[in-house]
Amino acid sequence: MTITTSLNDKVALVTGASRGIGAAIADTLGDLGATVIGTATSEAGAEKISARLAEKGLKGAGKVLDVTSADSLAALLAAVKEEFGAPTILVNNAGITKDNLLMRMKDEEWASVIDTNLSAVYRVTKGCLRDMTKARWGRIVNISSVVGSMGNAGQSNYAATKAGVAGFGRSLAAEVGSRGITVNTVAPGFIDTDMTRVLPEEQREALMAKIPLGRLGEPEEIAAVVAFLASDAGGYVTGETIHVNGGMYMA
Amino acid sequence: MSSIEERVKKIVAEQLGVKEEDVKPEASFVEDLGADSLDTVELVMALEEEFETEIPDEEAEKITTVQLAIDYIKENLG
């Protein structure tokens, strides 16, 4: 058996691809030969993705998507199918944080994080699933977080969504395995991105002390695991949550 | 242009991976043709595409045999 990680002739949709982990995932899938559609919430973000892909000589484009809007999703999927073909690789990466202690948390802080991080995974996955079942091949990778397993004070909303996508993934994996579709969850630990750069210095230091590898992870180290799961090499892995966190949490 | 019966039978055979001659009018998708719940959802979606229509979920649930599918299409496209 030849193990291959080539993604030639595949169309991949990566949400939240303008920066951080999503950008690294989009670029890595592109490097492996996929045509990559990276989404951003703004036109400027989408153009940035297009420019980055073009600069690296990768196939694909940046597109605008508001993952909380069914209409925005329908418009995106119609345009992508027309221009590139239906995506059979989906990486649900878009996510936000609105941290607060629960006793101070506003309904809006709870609801918007649930909608963007969890309901959007339902929405976008459902939108792509029909074409994957038709193709009898598909790869769905949801980006979770170590916080979904460990918990973290001030992130009850975020942690609920990140644990939620793992359960969603296990159930969907059972539903669509017979169609050659795998569904997995990748749970990054403390990765060097804009999302973690805003943490206070003392919180960063406290976290670093808990990481056996003694450093932050790079976005490319998450992208490599996603690429494995998206490729034929990862074809027998499904319903799994893979932790990539330098050892700060060992499941 | 094939008849509605022929088109429905062809889609059922394709979707469920069975021979067209086994797709008898009275055949139940689940009991006779070996469909699971996901197969039946896909079958309804395939019928929707073939006949360019939308079948509401509550109607789709009632379409359990080849004849019921043919009847539904005839009634709603007639």
Short mmCIF file of C-alpha atoms in Angstrom, two decimals, chain A residues 33-181:
data_model
loop_
_atom_site.label_atom_id
_atom_site.label_comp_id
_atom_site.label_asym_id
_atom_site.label_seq_id
_atom_site.Cartn_x
_atom_site.Cartn_y
_atom_site.Cartn_z
CA GLY A 33 -2.40 20.17 -4.36
CA ALA A 34 -5.94 21.03 -3.26
CA THR A 35 -7.87 23.94 -4.67
CA VAL A 36 -8.50 25.96 -1.53
CA ILE A 37 -11.41 28.26 -0.79
CA GLY A 38 -10.53 30.24 2.30
CA THR A 39 -13.24 32.33 3.89
CA ALA A 40 -13.11 35.61 5.79
CA THR A 41 -15.84 37.79 7.26
CA SER A 42 -14.85 40.87 5.24
CA GLU A 43 -14.11 41.63 1.60
CA ALA A 44 -10.66 42.89 2.61
CA GLY A 45 -9.96 39.62 4.44
CA ALA A 46 -11.07 37.58 1.43
CA GLU A 47 -8.84 39.61 -0.89
CA LYS A 48 -5.93 39.07 1.48
CA ILE A 49 -6.46 35.31 1.24
CA SER A 50 -6.64 35.43 -2.57
CA ALA A 51 -3.44 37.47 -2.68
CA ARG A 52 -1.63 35.10 -0.29
CA LEU A 53 -2.64 32.00 -2.27
CA ALA A 54 -1.62 33.66 -5.55
CA GLU A 55 1.72 34.74 -4.12
CA LYS A 56 2.46 31.16 -3.07
CA GLY A 57 1.34 29.80 -6.43
CA LEU A 58 -1.58 27.88 -4.91
CA LYS A 59 -4.94 27.18 -6.53
CA GLY A 60 -8.08 28.72 -5.07
CA ALA A 61 -9.40 31.98 -3.74
CA GLY A 62 -10.55 33.90 -0.72
CA LYS A 63 -14.32 34.40 -0.35
CA VAL A 64 -16.54 36.29 2.04
CA LEU A 65 -18.57 34.17 4.46
CA ASP A 66 -20.50 35.04 7.58
CA VAL A 67 -20.78 31.58 9.15
CA THR A 68 -23.73 32.72 11.26
CA SER A 69 -25.82 33.50 8.16
CA ALA A 70 -27.60 30.78 6.18
CA ASP A 71 -27.97 33.18 3.24
CA SER A 72 -24.29 34.05 3.19
CA LEU A 73 -23.46 30.33 3.26
CA ALA A 74 -25.88 29.49 0.43
CA ALA A 75 -24.39 32.26 -1.72
CA LEU A 76 -20.84 31.11 -1.03
CA LEU A 77 -21.53 27.44 -1.78
CA ALA A 78 -23.34 28.28 -5.01
CA ALA A 79 -20.43 30.45 -6.16
CA VAL A 80 -17.79 27.89 -5.17
CA LYS A 81 -19.58 25.02 -6.95
CA GLU A 82 -19.92 27.13 -10.08
CA GLU A 83 -16.30 28.25 -10.13
CA PHE A 84 -14.37 25.31 -8.63
CA GLY A 85 -16.73 22.38 -8.01
CA ALA A 86 -18.25 21.12 -4.77
CA PRO A 87 -15.85 20.95 -1.81
CA THR A 88 -15.22 17.44 -0.49
CA ILE A 89 -12.77 18.64 2.16
CA LEU A 90 -14.23 20.92 4.81
CA VAL A 91 -12.29 22.47 7.65
CA ASN A 92 -14.52 24.26 10.15
CA ASN A 93 -11.99 26.58 11.68
CA ALA A 94 -13.73 29.96 12.09
CA GLY A 95 -14.15 30.82 15.74
CA ILE A 96 -14.34 33.64 18.22
CA THR A 97 -13.87 34.17 21.95
CA LYS A 98 -15.88 36.43 24.24
CA ASP A 99 -14.38 35.59 27.60
CA ASN A 100 -16.05 36.44 30.84
CA LEU A 101 -16.68 34.92 34.23
CA LEU A 102 -20.06 33.23 34.06
CA MET A 103 -21.54 35.45 36.74
CA ARG A 104 -20.75 38.46 34.56
CA MET A 105 -21.43 36.88 31.18
CA LYS A 106 -23.98 38.63 28.99
CA ASP A 107 -26.54 36.64 27.02
CA GLU A 108 -25.04 38.11 23.87
CA GLU A 109 -21.55 36.86 24.79
CA TRP A 110 -22.91 33.39 25.30
CA ALA A 111 -25.14 33.34 22.21
CA SER A 112 -22.68 34.78 19.72
CA VAL A 113 -19.93 32.33 20.67
CA ILE A 114 -22.36 29.39 20.44
CA ASP A 115 -23.61 30.60 17.06
CA THR A 116 -20.19 31.24 15.52
CA ASN A 117 -18.28 28.30 16.97
CA LEU A 118 -20.92 25.55 17.20
CA SER A 119 -24.10 26.30 15.23
CA ALA A 120 -21.94 27.36 12.28
CA VAL A 121 -20.27 23.94 12.27
CA TYR A 122 -23.72 22.39 11.94
CA ARG A 123 -24.69 24.89 9.24
CA VAL A 124 -21.61 24.70 7.03
CA THR A 125 -21.22 20.93 7.39
CA LYS A 126 -24.85 20.33 6.44
CA GLY A 127 -24.37 22.58 3.43
CA CYS A 128 -21.43 20.52 2.16
CA LEU A 129 -22.57 17.04 3.14
CA ARG A 130 -24.87 16.24 0.25
CA ASP A 131 -22.12 16.60 -2.31
CA MET A 132 -19.77 14.51 -0.19
CA THR A 133 -22.33 11.68 0.07
CA LYS A 134 -22.78 11.85 -3.70
CA ALA A 135 -19.03 11.70 -4.22
CA ARG A 136 -18.81 8.80 -1.74
CA TRP A 137 -15.76 10.59 -0.36
CA GLY A 138 -15.37 13.40 2.10
CA ARG A 139 -13.20 14.80 4.85
CA ILE A 140 -14.56 16.99 7.60
CA VAL A 141 -12.16 18.38 10.17
CA ASN A 142 -13.45 20.58 12.96
CA ILE A 143 -11.03 22.74 14.88
CA SER A 144 -11.72 22.51 18.58
CA SER A 145 -9.46 23.51 21.47
CA VAL A 146 -7.72 21.96 24.44
CA VAL A 147 -10.06 24.18 26.47
CA GLY A 148 -12.96 21.97 25.37
CA SER A 149 -11.40 19.11 27.34
CA MET A 150 -9.52 20.91 30.15
CA GLY A 151 -11.86 23.80 30.79
CA ASN A 152 -10.59 27.30 31.49
CA ALA A 153 -11.92 29.92 33.88
CA GLY A 154 -13.61 32.71 31.96
CA GLN A 155 -14.29 30.57 28.88
CA SER A 156 -17.43 28.60 29.73
CA ASN A 157 -19.05 29.70 26.47
CA TYR A 158 -16.00 28.93 24.32
CA ALA A 159 -15.31 25.60 26.08
CA ALA A 160 -18.94 24.52 25.65
CA THR A 161 -18.67 25.02 21.89
CA LYS A 162 -15.30 23.28 21.64
CA ALA A 163 -16.49 20.23 23.57
CA GLY A 164 -19.67 20.42 21.49
CA VAL A 165 -17.96 20.08 18.12
CA ALA A 166 -16.18 16.93 19.30
CA GLY A 167 -19.51 15.28 20.18
CA PHE A 168 -20.99 16.52 16.92
CA GLY A 169 -18.09 14.97 15.07
CA ARG A 170 -18.42 11.57 16.72
CA SER A 171 -22.14 11.42 15.91
CA LEU A 172 -21.72 12.55 12.32
CA ALA A 173 -18.84 10.11 11.85
CA ALA A 174 -21.25 7.31 12.76
CA GLU A 175 -23.89 8.65 10.36
CA VAL A 176 -21.82 9.06 7.23
CA GLY A 177 -18.99 6.55 7.58
CA SER A 178 -20.77 4.27 5.11
CA ARG A 179 -20.37 6.99 2.48
CA GLY A 180 -16.60 7.19 2.73
CA ILE A 181 -16.72 10.39 4.74
#
